[in-house]
Structure formats: C-alpha cells, structure tokens
C-alpha positions as CSV (number, residue, x, y, z in Angstrom):
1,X,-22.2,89.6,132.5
2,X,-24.8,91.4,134.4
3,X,-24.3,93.5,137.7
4,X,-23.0,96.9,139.1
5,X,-19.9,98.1,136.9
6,X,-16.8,97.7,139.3
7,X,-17.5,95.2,141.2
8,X,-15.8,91.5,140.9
9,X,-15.6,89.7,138.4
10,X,-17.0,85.8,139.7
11,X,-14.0,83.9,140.1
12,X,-12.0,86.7,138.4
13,X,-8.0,84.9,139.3
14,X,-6.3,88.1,139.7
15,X,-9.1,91.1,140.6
16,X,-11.0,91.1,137.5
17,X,-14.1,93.7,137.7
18,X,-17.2,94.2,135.7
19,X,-16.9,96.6,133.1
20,X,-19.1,99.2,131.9
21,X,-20.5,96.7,128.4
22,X,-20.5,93.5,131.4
23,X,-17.2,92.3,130.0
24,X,-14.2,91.0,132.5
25,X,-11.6,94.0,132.7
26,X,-9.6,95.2,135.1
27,X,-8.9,98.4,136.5
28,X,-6.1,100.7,135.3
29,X,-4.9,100.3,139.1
30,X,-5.0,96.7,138.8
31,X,-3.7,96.2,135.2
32,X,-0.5,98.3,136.2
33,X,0.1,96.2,139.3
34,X,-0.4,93.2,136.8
35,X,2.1,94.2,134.9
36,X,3.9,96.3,137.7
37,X,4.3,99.3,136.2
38,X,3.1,102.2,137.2
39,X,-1.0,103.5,137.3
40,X,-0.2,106.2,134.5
41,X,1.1,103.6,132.1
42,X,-1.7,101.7,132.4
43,X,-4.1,105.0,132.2
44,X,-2.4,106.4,129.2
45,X,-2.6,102.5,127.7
46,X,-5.9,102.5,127.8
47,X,-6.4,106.4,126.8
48,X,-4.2,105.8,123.6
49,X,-6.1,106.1,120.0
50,X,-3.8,103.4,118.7
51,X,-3.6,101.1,121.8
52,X,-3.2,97.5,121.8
53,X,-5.9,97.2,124.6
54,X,-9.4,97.4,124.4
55,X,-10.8,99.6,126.9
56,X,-14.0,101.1,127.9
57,X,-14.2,104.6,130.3
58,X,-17.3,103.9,132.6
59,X,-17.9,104.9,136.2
60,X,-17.5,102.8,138.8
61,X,-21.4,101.9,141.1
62,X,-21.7,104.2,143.7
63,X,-18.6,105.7,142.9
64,X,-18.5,109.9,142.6
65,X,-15.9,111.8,140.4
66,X,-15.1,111.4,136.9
67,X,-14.8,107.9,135.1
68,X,-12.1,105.1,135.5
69,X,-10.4,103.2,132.8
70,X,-11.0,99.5,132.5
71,X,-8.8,97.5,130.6
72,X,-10.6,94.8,128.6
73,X,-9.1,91.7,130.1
74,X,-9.3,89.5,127.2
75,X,-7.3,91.9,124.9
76,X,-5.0,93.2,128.1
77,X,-3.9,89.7,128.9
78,X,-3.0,89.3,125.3
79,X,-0.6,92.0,125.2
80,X,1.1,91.1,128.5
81,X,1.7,87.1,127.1
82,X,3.2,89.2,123.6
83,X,5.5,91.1,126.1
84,X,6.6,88.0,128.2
85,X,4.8,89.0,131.1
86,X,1.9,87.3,131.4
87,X,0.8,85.3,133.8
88,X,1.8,87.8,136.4
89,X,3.7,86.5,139.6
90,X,1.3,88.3,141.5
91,X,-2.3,87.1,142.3
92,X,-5.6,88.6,142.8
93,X,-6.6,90.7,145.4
94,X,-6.8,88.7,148.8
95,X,-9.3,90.7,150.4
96,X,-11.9,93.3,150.0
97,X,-9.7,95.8,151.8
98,X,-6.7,95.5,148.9
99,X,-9.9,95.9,146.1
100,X,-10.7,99.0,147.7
101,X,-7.5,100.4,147.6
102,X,-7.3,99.6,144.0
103,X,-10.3,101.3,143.8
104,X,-9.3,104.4,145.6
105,X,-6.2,104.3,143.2
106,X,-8.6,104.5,140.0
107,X,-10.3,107.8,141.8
108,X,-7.4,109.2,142.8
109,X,-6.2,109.1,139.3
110,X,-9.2,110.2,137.7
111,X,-9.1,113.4,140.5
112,X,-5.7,114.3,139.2
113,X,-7.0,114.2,135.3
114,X,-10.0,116.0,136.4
115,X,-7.5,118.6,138.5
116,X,-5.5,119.0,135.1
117,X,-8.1,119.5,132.8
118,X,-10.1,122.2,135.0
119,X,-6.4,123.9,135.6
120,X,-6.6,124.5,131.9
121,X,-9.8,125.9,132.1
122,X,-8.7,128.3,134.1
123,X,-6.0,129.1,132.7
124,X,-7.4,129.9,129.3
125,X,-10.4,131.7,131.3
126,X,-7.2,133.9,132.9
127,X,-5.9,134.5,129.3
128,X,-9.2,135.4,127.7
129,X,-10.0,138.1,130.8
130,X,-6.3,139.7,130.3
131,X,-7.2,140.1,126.4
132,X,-10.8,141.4,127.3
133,X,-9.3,143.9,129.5
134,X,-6.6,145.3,126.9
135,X,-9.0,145.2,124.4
136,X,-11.2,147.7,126.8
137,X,-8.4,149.7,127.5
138,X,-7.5,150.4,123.8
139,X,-11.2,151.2,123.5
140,X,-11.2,153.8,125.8
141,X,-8.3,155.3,124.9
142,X,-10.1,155.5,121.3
143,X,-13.2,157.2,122.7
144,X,-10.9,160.0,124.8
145,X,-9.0,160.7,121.8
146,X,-12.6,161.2,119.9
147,X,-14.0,163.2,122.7
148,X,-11.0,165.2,122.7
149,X,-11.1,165.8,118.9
150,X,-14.9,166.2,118.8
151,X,-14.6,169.2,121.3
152,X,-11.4,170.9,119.2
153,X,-14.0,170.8,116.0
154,X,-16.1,174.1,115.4
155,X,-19.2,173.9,115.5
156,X,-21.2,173.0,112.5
157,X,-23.8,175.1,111.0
C-alpha cells in the first residue's frame, strides 16, 4: 500500500494506519487500546527482540520527534486471537479527532523515550566531567610535589 506512513489504512475496521514498508499496522496507542492495556505494553511489545509481533519503527508524515512503533496488524491480530482477545469489543476510531489523539499518544510516548535516553546522556556526561576533574586534581598535586622537589635538589654541575 502506497501513501504517507500514518495515515489510515482504507477501510482499516478498527484504526488501522500505513506503516513505514506500506503494510496495515496499527499504532502502539491503538494496539494497546485494542487490547486495552496500557501504551507501554504495547511499546515494549513491539520493542522486544523476541516478540511475537512484527513491528516496524518509522516516523509518522509530517510528524516531528523521534519514531513511533507500529504494530504489524497481520501478526498483532494473530497474537490477540492466541490470547482470547481478539476481536476487540471496541471499534475503530469514529472520527478524525479520536485518530489524532492516538496520534498524539504515539508522540507523547516517543517524547518520554527520547527524555529517558538523553537523561542518560547526561548523566554519563556528569560522570565523565567529575572523573576529568579528579583526574586534574591528582595531576596537579603531582606537578606541585615535583616543583617542590625540583627546587630542594642542588644544582647540577
């Protein structure tokens, strides 16, 4: 399927998008109202090495911020019918207004990963200056000793 990656998936039955490879998936927003859990299960789902789910990372068209998870829907709907819960009870989106929530849900989400993973950043940047500066200080305590030392020699000749 062909056209921007987020947007609906033609006659999608319960808020199906395009994902990045053109194949029906849904959002991690979606998928976790699907099977109403919560956003992170469905995030950390899709994130896992081993998981059940096919899923593609991808920004959304004209979306800024860092990518969204879509759950292949093939493969997603799959594991819900081997759980029990598929089909859902719920439906689709009814209107545009409840897709763009969902969609605000899949940047809010990727904001807080983003947030995370640049807190770390920081944090290591933090521990590498505190090393850096001991590491100076023991230097210079080196040198005074030295110049100290050097000026307690007699001269040579």
């Amino acid at each position: 399927m062909s056209g921007p990656v987020g947007s609906p998936w033609p006659d999608g039955a319960y808020g199906e998008v395009i994902s990045p490879s053109g194949r029906r998936a849904y959002l991690a927003g979606q998928a976790a109202a699907l099977a109403q859990r919560t956003q992170r299960w469905a995030t950390d789902l899709a994130s896992r090495e081993d998981s059940p789910v096919d899923s593609e990372r991808g920004h959304i068209a004209g979306r800024k911020g860092t990518a969204s998870w879509f759950l292949i829907a093939d493969s997603f709907e799959q594991y819900l019918e081997s759980t029990g819960s598929w089909p859902p009870a719920t439906s689709k989106p009814a209107r545009d207004f409840e897709q763009l929530l969902l969609l605000q849900g899949a940047d809010l989400e990727a904001s807080r990963r983003r947030e995370h993973e640049l807190q770390a950043t920081i944090d290591r940047l933090l521990q590498d200056r505190a090393e850096l500066l001991t590491t100076i200080e023991s230097m210079s305590q080196v040198v005074a000793a030295l110049s100290r030392t050097s000026k307690a020699l007699p001269p040579a000749g």
